[in-house]
């Protein structure tokens, strides 16, 4: 039950942060938009994910259908989310600039892309396409990732940054 509450809070927080970040970006305020995206969809969502995977690992594993007597995988995933949350907070509070913030968002989006692809692979291998699991985990994660990638592309364009 606790994992469901944290997941719901994470989804609402992330979606609200992305929407607000996009709104500010389209008001031509790149730095403020980046601050919002780094703090909320990366920092806060990463920290909430860490909490769910580490502290409430049993209910989170049950929610995901990955129950185990050994929670090490849950811990590992939680620590990955915490790492991105800390990077987001450091780039924001350390005033590391636009490029570092964009890289923090890009890094988290790449990580979540892999998570979404893993959910998709599991859904395909277990013949669970168009189930609640597939829609909630794979599709929702991949939509979040696409929105983050588009934000990164738009922010990079406005900041006149290139990948290479």
PDB file of C-alpha atoms in Angstrom:
ATOM      1  CA  UNK A   1       0.000   0.000   0.000  1.00  0.00           C
ATOM      2  CA  UNK A   2       2.790   2.425   0.907  1.00  0.00           C
ATOM      3  CA  UNK A   3       4.544   1.731  -2.395  1.00  0.00           C
ATOM      4  CA  UNK A   4       1.353   2.612  -4.286  1.00  0.00           C
ATOM      5  CA  UNK A   5       1.127   5.937  -2.442  1.00  0.00           C
ATOM      6  CA  UNK A   6       4.769   6.766  -3.152  1.00  0.00           C
ATOM      7  CA  UNK A   7       4.324   5.759  -6.789  1.00  0.00           C
ATOM      8  CA  UNK A   8       1.239   7.946  -7.136  1.00  0.00           C
ATOM      9  CA  UNK A   9       3.033  10.854  -5.471  1.00  0.00           C
ATOM     10  CA  UNK A  10       6.030  10.308  -7.766  1.00  0.00           C
ATOM     11  CA  UNK A  11       3.859  10.300 -10.895  1.00  0.00           C
ATOM     12  CA  UNK A  12       1.882  13.392  -9.873  1.00  0.00           C
ATOM     13  CA  UNK A  13       5.044  15.246  -8.802  1.00  0.00           C
ATOM     14  CA  UNK A  14       6.904  14.342 -11.994  1.00  0.00           C
ATOM     15  CA  UNK A  15       4.006  15.228 -14.287  1.00  0.00           C
ATOM     16  CA  UNK A  16       3.374  18.540 -12.528  1.00  0.00           C
ATOM     17  CA  UNK A  17       7.079  19.386 -12.665  1.00  0.00           C
ATOM     18  CA  UNK A  18       7.303  18.589 -16.365  1.00  0.00           C
ATOM     19  CA  UNK A  19       4.182  20.597 -17.190  1.00  0.00           C
ATOM     20  CA  UNK A  20       5.361  23.592 -15.186  1.00  0.00           C
ATOM     21  CA  UNK A  21       8.863  23.309 -16.644  1.00  0.00           C
ATOM     22  CA  UNK A  22       7.493  23.241 -20.188  1.00  0.00           C
ATOM     23  CA  UNK A  23       5.252  26.220 -19.430  1.00  0.00           C
ATOM     24  CA  UNK A  24       8.206  28.259 -18.175  1.00  0.00           C
ATOM     25  CA  UNK A  25      10.396  27.113 -21.085  1.00  0.00           C
ATOM     26  CA  UNK A  26       7.800  28.321 -23.593  1.00  0.00           C
ATOM     27  CA  UNK A  27       7.700  31.633 -21.735  1.00  0.00           C
ATOM     28  CA  UNK A  28      11.346  31.943 -22.886  1.00  0.00           C
ATOM     29  CA  UNK A  29      12.957  31.452 -19.491  1.00  0.00           C
ATOM     30  CA  UNK A  30      15.414  28.603 -20.053  1.00  0.00           C
ATOM     31  CA  UNK A  31      17.242  28.843 -16.726  1.00  0.00           C
ATOM     32  CA  UNK A  32      14.052  28.890 -14.641  1.00  0.00           C
ATOM     33  CA  UNK A  33      12.630  25.983 -16.662  1.00  0.00           C
ATOM     34  CA  UNK A  34      15.813  23.983 -16.110  1.00  0.00           C
ATOM     35  CA  UNK A  35      15.694  24.716 -12.392  1.00  0.00           C
ATOM     36  CA  UNK A  36      12.144  23.364 -12.244  1.00  0.00           C
ATOM     37  CA  UNK A  37      12.935  20.232 -14.261  1.00  0.00           C
ATOM     38  CA  UNK A  38      16.144  19.501 -12.341  1.00  0.00           C
ATOM     39  CA  UNK A  39      14.514  19.990  -8.941  1.00  0.00           C
ATOM     40  CA  UNK A  40      11.154  18.294  -9.469  1.00  0.00           C
ATOM     41  CA  UNK A  41      11.109  15.595 -12.202  1.00  0.00           C
ATOM     42  CA  UNK A  42      14.730  14.600 -11.544  1.00  0.00           C
ATOM     43  CA  UNK A  43      15.566  15.545  -7.949  1.00  0.00           C
ATOM     44  CA  UNK A  44      12.275  15.026  -6.147  1.00  0.00           C
ATOM     45  CA  UNK A  45      11.130  12.085  -8.278  1.00  0.00           C
ATOM     46  CA  UNK A  46      14.548  10.465  -7.931  1.00  0.00           C
ATOM     47  CA  UNK A  47      14.419  10.867  -4.158  1.00  0.00           C
ATOM     48  CA  UNK A  48      10.855   9.519  -3.952  1.00  0.00           C
ATOM     49  CA  UNK A  49      11.905   6.538  -6.084  1.00  0.00           C
ATOM     50  CA  UNK A  50      14.876   5.929  -3.793  1.00  0.00           C
ATOM     51  CA  UNK A  51      12.555   5.974  -0.784  1.00  0.00           C
ATOM     52  CA  UNK A  52      10.147   3.511  -2.373  1.00  0.00           C
ATOM     53  CA  UNK A  53      12.830   1.069  -3.484  1.00  0.00           C
ATOM     54  CA  UNK A  54      14.956   1.173  -0.339  1.00  0.00           C
ATOM     55  CA  UNK A  55      12.763   1.883   2.657  1.00  0.00           C
ATOM     56  CA  UNK A  56       9.556   0.274   1.390  1.00  0.00           C
ATOM     57  CA  UNK A  57      11.261  -2.402  -0.727  1.00  0.00           C
ATOM     58  CA  UNK A  58       8.858  -5.204   0.224  1.00  0.00           C
ATOM     59  CA  UNK A  59       5.684  -3.424  -0.829  1.00  0.00           C
ATOM     60  CA  UNK A  60       7.439  -1.954  -3.875  1.00  0.00           C
ATOM     61  CA  UNK A  61       8.638  -5.392  -5.019  1.00  0.00           C
ATOM     62  CA  UNK A  62       5.097  -6.708  -4.551  1.00  0.00           C
ATOM     63  CA  UNK A  63       3.733  -3.786  -6.589  1.00  0.00           C
ATOM     64  CA  UNK A  64       6.169  -4.562  -9.417  1.00  0.00           C
ATOM     65  CA  UNK A  65       5.667  -8.322  -9.261  1.00  0.00           C
ATOM     66  CA  UNK A  66       9.330  -8.880  -8.347  1.00  0.00           C
ATOM     67  CA  UNK A  67       8.982 -10.274  -4.850  1.00  0.00           C
ATOM     68  CA  UNK A  68      12.111 -11.792  -3.362  1.00  0.00           C
ATOM     69  CA  UNK A  69      13.539 -12.648   0.036  1.00  0.00           C
ATOM     70  CA  UNK A  70      16.679 -10.751  -0.940  1.00  0.00           C
ATOM     71  CA  UNK A  71      16.002  -7.063  -1.581  1.00  0.00           C
ATOM     72  CA  UNK A  72      19.415  -6.267  -3.066  1.00  0.00           C
ATOM     73  CA  UNK A  73      18.007  -5.520  -6.514  1.00  0.00           C
ATOM     74  CA  UNK A  74      15.552  -3.082  -4.955  1.00  0.00           C
ATOM     75  CA  UNK A  75      18.410  -1.438  -3.059  1.00  0.00           C
ATOM     76  CA  UNK A  76      20.485  -1.164  -6.229  1.00  0.00           C
ATOM     77  CA  UNK A  77      17.648   0.503  -8.119  1.00  0.00           C
ATOM     78  CA  UNK A  78      17.000   2.807  -5.168  1.00  0.00           C
ATOM     79  CA  UNK A  79      20.645   3.866  -5.046  1.00  0.00           C
ATOM     80  CA  UNK A  80      20.624   4.597  -8.801  1.00  0.00           C
ATOM     81  CA  UNK A  81      17.633   6.908  -8.318  1.00  0.00           C
ATOM     82  CA  UNK A  82      19.329   8.524  -5.315  1.00  0.00           C
ATOM     83  CA  UNK A  83      22.471   9.162  -7.368  1.00  0.00           C
ATOM     84  CA  UNK A  84      20.481  11.075  -9.981  1.00  0.00           C
ATOM     85  CA  UNK A  85      18.561  12.963  -7.287  1.00  0.00           C
ATOM     86  CA  UNK A  86      21.821  14.037  -5.639  1.00  0.00           C
ATOM     87  CA  UNK A  87      23.299  15.088  -8.986  1.00  0.00           C
ATOM     88  CA  UNK A  88      20.172  17.168  -9.630  1.00  0.00           C
ATOM     89  CA  UNK A  89      20.353  18.840  -6.219  1.00  0.00           C
ATOM     90  CA  UNK A  90      24.105  19.495  -6.539  1.00  0.00           C
ATOM     91  CA  UNK A  91      23.751  21.067  -9.995  1.00  0.00           C
ATOM     92  CA  UNK A  92      20.924  23.260  -8.740  1.00  0.00           C
ATOM     93  CA  UNK A  93      22.210  24.334  -5.322  1.00  0.00           C
ATOM     94  CA  UNK A  94      25.822  24.444  -6.525  1.00  0.00           C
ATOM     95  CA  UNK A  95      24.783  26.736  -9.363  1.00  0.00           C
ATOM     96  CA  UNK A  96      26.665  24.618 -11.897  1.00  0.00           C
ATOM     97  CA  UNK A  97      25.040  26.264 -14.890  1.00  0.00           C
ATOM     98  CA  UNK A  98      22.839  25.341 -17.808  1.00  0.00           C
ATOM     99  CA  UNK A  99      25.009  22.606 -19.362  1.00  0.00           C
ATOM    100  CA  UNK A 100      25.331  20.645 -16.102  1.00  0.00           C
ATOM    101  CA  UNK A 101      21.588  20.846 -15.469  1.00  0.00           C
ATOM    102  CA  UNK A 102      20.793  19.671 -18.991  1.00  0.00           C
ATOM    103  CA  UNK A 103      23.221  16.783 -18.535  1.00  0.00           C
ATOM    104  CA  UNK A 104      21.544  15.804 -15.241  1.00  0.00           C
ATOM    105  CA  UNK A 105      18.147  15.676 -16.971  1.00  0.00           C
ATOM    106  CA  UNK A 106      19.593  13.780 -19.945  1.00  0.00           C
ATOM    107  CA  UNK A 107      21.287  11.243 -17.665  1.00  0.00           C
ATOM    108  CA  UNK A 108      18.095  10.533 -15.740  1.00  0.00           C
ATOM    109  CA  UNK A 109      16.107  10.290 -18.976  1.00  0.00           C
ATOM    110  CA  UNK A 110      18.608   7.750 -20.351  1.00  0.00           C
ATOM    111  CA  UNK A 111      18.367   5.714 -17.158  1.00  0.00           C
ATOM    112  CA  UNK A 112      14.563   5.777 -17.236  1.00  0.00           C
ATOM    113  CA  UNK A 113      14.602   4.812 -20.929  1.00  0.00           C
ATOM    114  CA  UNK A 114      16.385   1.609 -19.954  1.00  0.00           C
ATOM    115  CA  UNK A 115      13.844   1.015 -17.182  1.00  0.00           C
ATOM    116  CA  UNK A 116      10.964   1.528 -19.624  1.00  0.00           C
ATOM    117  CA  UNK A 117      12.547  -0.847 -22.135  1.00  0.00           C
ATOM    118  CA  UNK A 118      12.990  -3.455 -19.396  1.00  0.00           C
ATOM    119  CA  UNK A 119       9.286  -3.162 -18.513  1.00  0.00           C
ATOM    120  CA  UNK A 120       8.430  -3.500 -22.205  1.00  0.00           C
ATOM    121  CA  UNK A 121      10.639  -6.575 -22.606  1.00  0.00           C
ATOM    122  CA  UNK A 122       9.070  -8.180 -19.557  1.00  0.00           C
ATOM    123  CA  UNK A 123       5.571  -7.422 -20.843  1.00  0.00           C
ATOM    124  CA  UNK A 124       6.395  -8.937 -24.240  1.00  0.00           C
ATOM    125  CA  UNK A 125       8.069 -12.044 -22.833  1.00  0.00           C
ATOM    126  CA  UNK A 126       5.182 -12.680 -20.434  1.00  0.00           C
ATOM    127  CA  UNK A 127       2.542 -11.896 -23.089  1.00  0.00           C
ATOM    128  CA  UNK A 128       1.233  -9.003 -20.994  1.00  0.00           C
ATOM    129  CA  UNK A 129       0.830  -6.444 -23.762  1.00  0.00           C
ATOM    130  CA  UNK A 130      -2.103  -4.081 -23.262  1.00  0.00           C
ATOM    131  CA  UNK A 131      -2.449  -5.098 -19.650  1.00  0.00           C
ATOM    132  CA  UNK A 132      -2.556  -2.701 -16.740  1.00  0.00           C
ATOM    133  CA  UNK A 133       1.058  -3.631 -15.942  1.00  0.00           C
ATOM    134  CA  UNK A 134       2.212  -2.743 -19.463  1.00  0.00           C
ATOM    135  CA  UNK A 135       0.307   0.533 -19.574  1.00  0.00           C
ATOM    136  CA  UNK A 136       1.276   1.618 -16.055  1.00  0.00           C
ATOM    137  CA  UNK A 137       4.924   0.672 -16.128  1.00  0.00           C
ATOM    138  CA  UNK A 138       6.202   0.498 -19.699  1.00  0.00           C
ATOM    139  CA  UNK A 139       4.060   3.085 -21.477  1.00  0.00           C
ATOM    140  CA  UNK A 140       3.934   5.599 -18.615  1.00  0.00           C
ATOM    141  CA  UNK A 141       7.713   5.426 -18.152  1.00  0.00           C
ATOM    142  CA  UNK A 142       8.403   5.764 -21.876  1.00  0.00           C
ATOM    143  CA  UNK A 143       6.049   8.757 -22.204  1.00  0.00           C
ATOM    144  CA  UNK A 144       7.857  10.421 -19.279  1.00  0.00           C
ATOM    145  CA  UNK A 145      11.182   9.710 -21.011  1.00  0.00           C
ATOM    146  CA  UNK A 146      10.025  11.156 -24.340  1.00  0.00           C
ATOM    147  CA  UNK A 147       8.889  14.337 -22.578  1.00  0.00           C
ATOM    148  CA  UNK A 148      12.255  14.607 -20.822  1.00  0.00           C
ATOM    149  CA  UNK A 149      14.200  13.988 -24.061  1.00  0.00           C
ATOM    150  CA  UNK A 150      12.169  16.627 -25.885  1.00  0.00           C
ATOM    151  CA  UNK A 151      12.808  19.075 -23.056  1.00  0.00           C
ATOM    152  CA  UNK A 152      16.544  18.321 -23.226  1.00  0.00           C
ATOM    153  CA  UNK A 153      16.581  18.839 -27.008  1.00  0.00           C
ATOM    154  CA  UNK A 154      14.706  22.131 -26.712  1.00  0.00           C
ATOM    155  CA  UNK A 155      16.913  23.327 -23.841  1.00  0.00           C
ATOM    156  CA  UNK A 156      20.089  22.358 -25.714  1.00  0.00           C
ATOM    157  CA  UNK A 157      18.879  24.215 -28.786  1.00  0.00           C
ATOM    158  CA  UNK A 158      18.099  27.361 -26.796  1.00  0.00           C
ATOM    159  CA  UNK A 159      21.427  27.157 -24.952  1.00  0.00           C
ATOM    160  CA  UNK A 160      23.225  26.516 -28.268  1.00  0.00           C
ATOM    161  CA  UNK A 161      24.753  23.271 -26.980  1.00  0.00           C
ATOM    162  CA  UNK A 162      25.609  20.196 -29.036  1.00  0.00           C
ATOM    163  CA  UNK A 163      25.942  16.590 -27.893  1.00  0.00           C
ATOM    164  CA  UNK A 164      29.447  16.300 -29.301  1.00  0.00           C
TER     165      UNK A 164
END
